[in-house]
Amino acid sequence: MQDITTYRVGDATITKIFEIGLDAVEGEFLFPGVEADSIVRERGQVGPGSVDPHTGSLRLSIHSWLVRTPERVVLIDTATGNDKERPGAAVLHRLNEPFLDRLRAAGVAPGDVDLVLMTHLHADHVGWNTQLADGRWTPVFPNARYVFSGRERAYLAALSAADGSDAAIRDAAGLGRMLHPPLPGVYEDSVLPIVEAGLAREITVDGSEVVDGFRYLPSPGHSIDHACISLTSRGERALFWGDVMHHPLQVARPDWNSVYCEFPDAARTSRRWAMNHAAETGSLVFTTHFAESSAGRISRDGDRFAWQFA
């Protein structure tokens, strides 16, 4: 069921557009290398909306955030999409979900969207950029400008070309060791068609304002040029976290990387930065993979952080 709760930040309203729930994720899978006893100990501090009290499995969500301001209709990240070939990630493979119906139920048709802002270009953040039409991947939001990191796009393109040019991009990023590349196929079906349609706006992730109070804040590690996206409206702040975290357990254990984090050392650094930034600015945080409301606030006590769902 779609969460229809709408939050207000200044003049903006923010609504979660649900795609799929992941209700049986094993902690040892999500956090590889972490001892099972540690996971058991930490999950006892998390409520039943995020951990199944009977099985101990973790609960996650995949969704987008719809942001409406007086000037614009904005979608932040576009979930997984239907019909995408993702054999390397079974839960994302060939979905058939009524995501666009849920968007319409929130009062927005695809043609109403002005901006699509992407925290990064992983499979479950760009999928509804495109849909199959007569055997071709075509833009879902034809009147929108799709905004994303130029470095992320160049990296995916280099991996797609398989010509070795990805190594130079990794060296330039300076993020240290890499555990794995992103899923294949994402560039071809969810990014390249947007570029070819002339709808892409590639940016440098440097904290500067992109448009109307939105800023891309550097938080690399989960991906090569991951960004948190901030929104400031009438002195109030929202922070769209992307994938600096996947589950509330990481608030107490920011040293735990998810299985999907590509550059582990940088991911840990960005996770701590994101929590500190959220606490210092008093931002209302909108996550991409926390279950329940998926929104909340971070507080800090010395070196420790706490999460409270909104």
XYZ file of C-alpha atoms in Angstrom, residues 10-308:
299
model
C 8.631 25.546 4.066
C 6.576 26.013 0.905
C 7.270 22.458 -0.314
C 5.153 19.339 0.168
C 6.850 15.933 0.061
C 5.122 12.585 -0.514
C 6.519 9.057 -0.738
C 5.668 7.159 -3.924
C 6.032 3.508 -3.007
C 7.346 0.887 -5.414
C 8.170 -2.336 -3.523
C 8.790 -3.516 0.036
C 11.575 -5.896 0.992
C 10.392 -7.588 4.175
C 12.723 -10.570 4.506
C 16.261 -9.259 4.123
C 18.794 -11.154 6.188
C 21.165 -8.958 8.151
C 24.156 -11.103 7.212
C 23.345 -10.509 3.545
C 22.821 -6.756 3.810
C 25.905 -6.228 5.970
C 28.531 -8.703 4.747
C 31.417 -9.329 7.079
C 29.497 -8.242 10.186
C 29.257 -10.929 12.856
C 25.779 -12.396 13.308
C 25.898 -11.765 17.067
C 26.465 -8.063 16.459
C 23.473 -7.875 14.128
C 21.266 -9.672 16.665
C 22.381 -7.295 19.394
C 21.717 -4.140 17.373
C 18.417 -5.183 15.824
C 16.957 -5.570 19.322
C 17.021 -1.761 19.524
C 14.918 -1.299 16.366
C 11.129 -1.430 16.178
C 8.964 -4.044 14.415
C 8.400 -1.796 11.409
C 12.068 -2.179 10.525
C 12.837 -5.661 11.900
C 10.446 -8.607 11.819
C 10.055 -9.532 15.514
C 9.437 -13.198 14.703
C 12.192 -13.928 12.191
C 14.697 -11.154 12.836
C 14.718 -10.305 9.129
C 15.214 -6.684 8.171
C 12.520 -4.649 6.462
C 13.400 -2.202 3.699
C 11.557 -0.201 1.069
C 12.159 1.085 -2.454
C 10.354 4.296 -3.335
C 10.669 7.798 -4.770
C 9.962 11.187 -3.233
C 7.547 13.575 -4.910
C 8.321 17.209 -4.065
C 5.893 19.957 -5.010
C 6.894 23.597 -4.657
C 4.965 26.665 -5.809
C 7.091 26.630 -8.981
C 7.868 22.988 -9.737
C 6.900 19.319 -9.582
C 10.018 17.307 -8.721
C 10.693 13.591 -8.429
C 13.763 12.567 -6.446
C 15.100 9.201 -7.613
C 12.881 6.983 -9.730
C 13.042 3.539 -8.097
C 13.518 0.357 -10.167
C 11.089 0.507 -13.071
C 9.168 -2.235 -14.829
C 10.493 -4.818 -17.269
C 14.154 -4.110 -16.507
C 16.548 -7.010 -16.980
C 18.316 -7.330 -13.626
C 19.290 -11.006 -13.328
C 22.080 -10.069 -10.919
C 19.522 -8.746 -8.414
C 16.491 -11.019 -8.341
C 14.286 -8.651 -6.317
C 14.651 -5.997 -9.043
C 14.333 -8.308 -12.050
C 11.453 -7.759 -14.505
C 9.150 -5.955 -12.106
C 5.534 -5.212 -12.917
C 4.469 -2.614 -10.355
C 1.760 0.098 -10.503
C 4.223 2.862 -9.654
C 2.806 5.361 -12.134
C -0.713 4.683 -10.859
C 0.514 5.545 -7.370
C 2.056 8.730 -8.703
C -1.264 9.646 -10.325
C -3.076 8.848 -7.070
C -0.868 11.490 -5.448
C -2.192 13.969 -8.011
C 0.660 13.981 -10.533
C 0.719 12.604 -14.078
C 4.071 11.833 -15.737
C 3.717 14.865 -18.003
C 3.397 17.142 -14.957
C 6.918 16.440 -13.677
C 9.345 19.317 -14.305
C 12.503 17.903 -12.735
C 13.878 14.461 -11.962
C 16.776 14.708 -9.503
C 18.910 11.614 -8.982
C 21.173 11.049 -5.980
C 23.121 8.468 -8.013
C 22.675 6.149 -10.965
C 22.131 2.729 -9.412
C 19.427 0.430 -10.742
C 16.841 1.145 -8.045
C 17.190 4.930 -8.373
C 16.844 5.429 -12.130
C 14.481 2.711 -13.314
C 11.381 4.810 -13.931
C 13.408 7.213 -16.027
C 12.282 5.027 -18.915
C 9.637 2.512 -19.931
C 9.256 0.067 -22.796
C 7.271 1.376 -25.775
C 7.253 -0.595 -29.017
C 10.391 -2.401 -27.953
C 12.345 0.792 -27.132
C 13.197 2.452 -23.853
C 11.533 5.871 -23.876
C 11.431 8.674 -21.253
C 8.617 8.356 -18.738
C 8.643 12.071 -17.889
C 8.866 13.757 -21.311
C 8.587 17.321 -20.011
C 11.203 16.960 -17.286
C 14.864 17.790 -17.108
C 16.745 14.832 -15.623
C 19.591 16.028 -13.383
C 22.477 13.804 -12.325
C 26.217 13.717 -11.750
C 28.341 13.951 -14.877
C 30.974 11.765 -13.244
C 28.400 9.051 -12.483
C 27.183 9.107 -16.077
C 30.712 8.991 -17.483
C 31.595 6.081 -15.195
C 28.593 4.016 -16.274
C 29.311 4.826 -19.912
C 32.932 3.715 -19.500
C 31.891 0.451 -17.853
C 29.390 -0.108 -20.654
C 32.086 0.485 -23.281
C 34.396 -2.009 -21.520
C 37.424 -0.209 -22.939
C 39.291 0.260 -19.667
C 38.526 3.980 -19.391
C 36.672 3.419 -16.106
C 40.016 3.059 -14.309
C 40.955 6.680 -14.982
C 37.604 7.877 -13.642
C 38.085 5.871 -10.441
C 41.609 7.248 -10.043
C 40.340 10.807 -10.470
C 37.634 10.242 -7.861
C 40.244 9.158 -5.301
C 37.880 7.051 -3.205
C 40.286 4.240 -2.419
C 39.647 0.564 -2.966
C 36.618 -0.600 -4.939
C 34.696 -3.718 -3.958
C 32.563 -4.092 -7.081
C 31.074 -2.148 -10.005
C 27.378 -1.241 -10.274
C 24.894 -3.613 -11.904
C 25.281 -3.905 -15.670
C 22.571 -2.814 -18.086
C 21.448 0.242 -16.135
C 23.208 2.743 -18.358
C 21.787 1.233 -21.528
C 18.119 1.073 -20.498
C 17.695 3.862 -17.938
C 20.326 6.560 -18.552
C 21.436 6.563 -22.196
C 17.874 6.958 -23.560
C 17.504 10.119 -21.472
C 20.762 11.510 -22.828
C 19.798 10.656 -26.399
C 16.408 12.341 -25.943
C 18.170 15.582 -24.954
C 16.584 15.613 -21.497
C 19.721 15.185 -19.375
C 21.478 17.875 -17.385
C 24.830 16.687 -16.091
C 26.204 18.545 -13.089
C 29.279 18.701 -10.897
C 28.463 17.593 -7.362
C 29.982 20.441 -5.359
C 27.242 21.720 -3.027
C 26.183 24.595 -5.254
C 22.508 25.301 -5.893
C 21.219 23.353 -8.883
C 17.767 24.929 -9.025
C 15.291 26.657 -6.690
C 16.815 25.764 -3.315
C 18.026 22.272 -4.284
C 21.713 21.455 -3.774
C 23.724 18.317 -4.500
C 25.964 17.628 -1.488
C 28.973 15.327 -2.055
C 28.651 11.985 -0.247
C 30.564 9.487 -2.414
C 31.325 5.895 -1.561
C 28.112 4.007 -2.027
C 28.642 4.947 -5.666
C 31.420 6.866 -7.347
C 29.737 10.286 -7.109
C 26.787 9.739 -4.800
C 25.080 12.909 -3.575
C 22.636 13.787 -0.865
C 20.148 16.363 -2.107
C 19.162 19.209 0.186
C 16.172 21.493 -0.130
C 15.852 24.780 1.730
C 12.483 26.558 1.755
C 11.565 29.473 4.018
C 14.399 28.589 6.366
C 13.338 24.945 6.748
C 15.435 22.079 5.426
C 14.879 18.674 3.875
C 17.683 16.229 3.177
C 17.214 13.386 0.710
C 19.764 10.793 1.777
C 19.872 8.491 -1.205
C 21.878 5.434 -0.209
C 24.269 6.695 2.421
C 22.212 4.326 4.592
C 19.943 1.390 3.868
C 18.573 0.578 7.322
C 18.193 2.270 10.734
C 20.709 -0.197 12.214
C 23.419 1.856 10.534
C 22.592 4.908 12.632
C 24.101 3.169 15.659
C 26.675 1.383 13.491
C 27.837 3.761 10.744
C 30.858 1.503 10.258
C 28.558 -1.111 8.667
C 28.519 -0.873 4.899
C 25.777 -2.451 2.851
C 26.499 -5.150 0.313
C 25.783 -2.552 -2.375
C 28.435 -0.010 -1.358
C 31.111 0.178 -4.048
C 33.872 2.099 -2.236
C 33.795 0.977 1.410
C 36.112 3.474 3.071
C 34.522 6.497 1.428
C 31.033 5.143 2.173
C 31.759 5.068 5.909
C 33.083 8.620 5.826
C 30.040 9.888 3.937
C 27.648 8.083 6.281
C 29.045 9.861 9.313
C 29.074 13.168 7.445
C 25.420 12.775 6.427
C 24.248 12.094 9.969
C 26.257 14.976 11.364
C 24.912 17.310 8.672
C 21.334 16.253 9.345
C 21.749 16.768 13.093
C 23.484 20.137 12.771
C 20.985 21.574 10.287
C 17.859 20.102 11.882
C 16.868 18.711 8.499
C 13.886 16.448 8.006
C 15.550 13.410 6.426
C 13.951 11.459 3.588
C 15.553 8.052 3.093
C 15.290 5.774 0.088
C 15.371 2.373 1.762
C 14.179 2.717 5.349
C 10.748 1.115 5.770
C 7.863 2.550 7.838
C 7.392 6.256 7.011
C 10.919 6.369 5.504
C 11.290 9.909 6.913
C 12.651 11.138 10.207
C 15.221 13.143 12.103
C 18.716 12.560 13.413
C 19.861 13.691 16.841
C 23.381 13.600 18.196
C 24.747 12.986 21.691
C 28.516 13.196 21.667
C 29.762 10.633 19.170
C 26.490 8.744 18.992
C 23.499 9.386 16.773
C 19.830 8.432 17.109
C 17.035 8.164 14.558
C 13.386 9.014 15.114
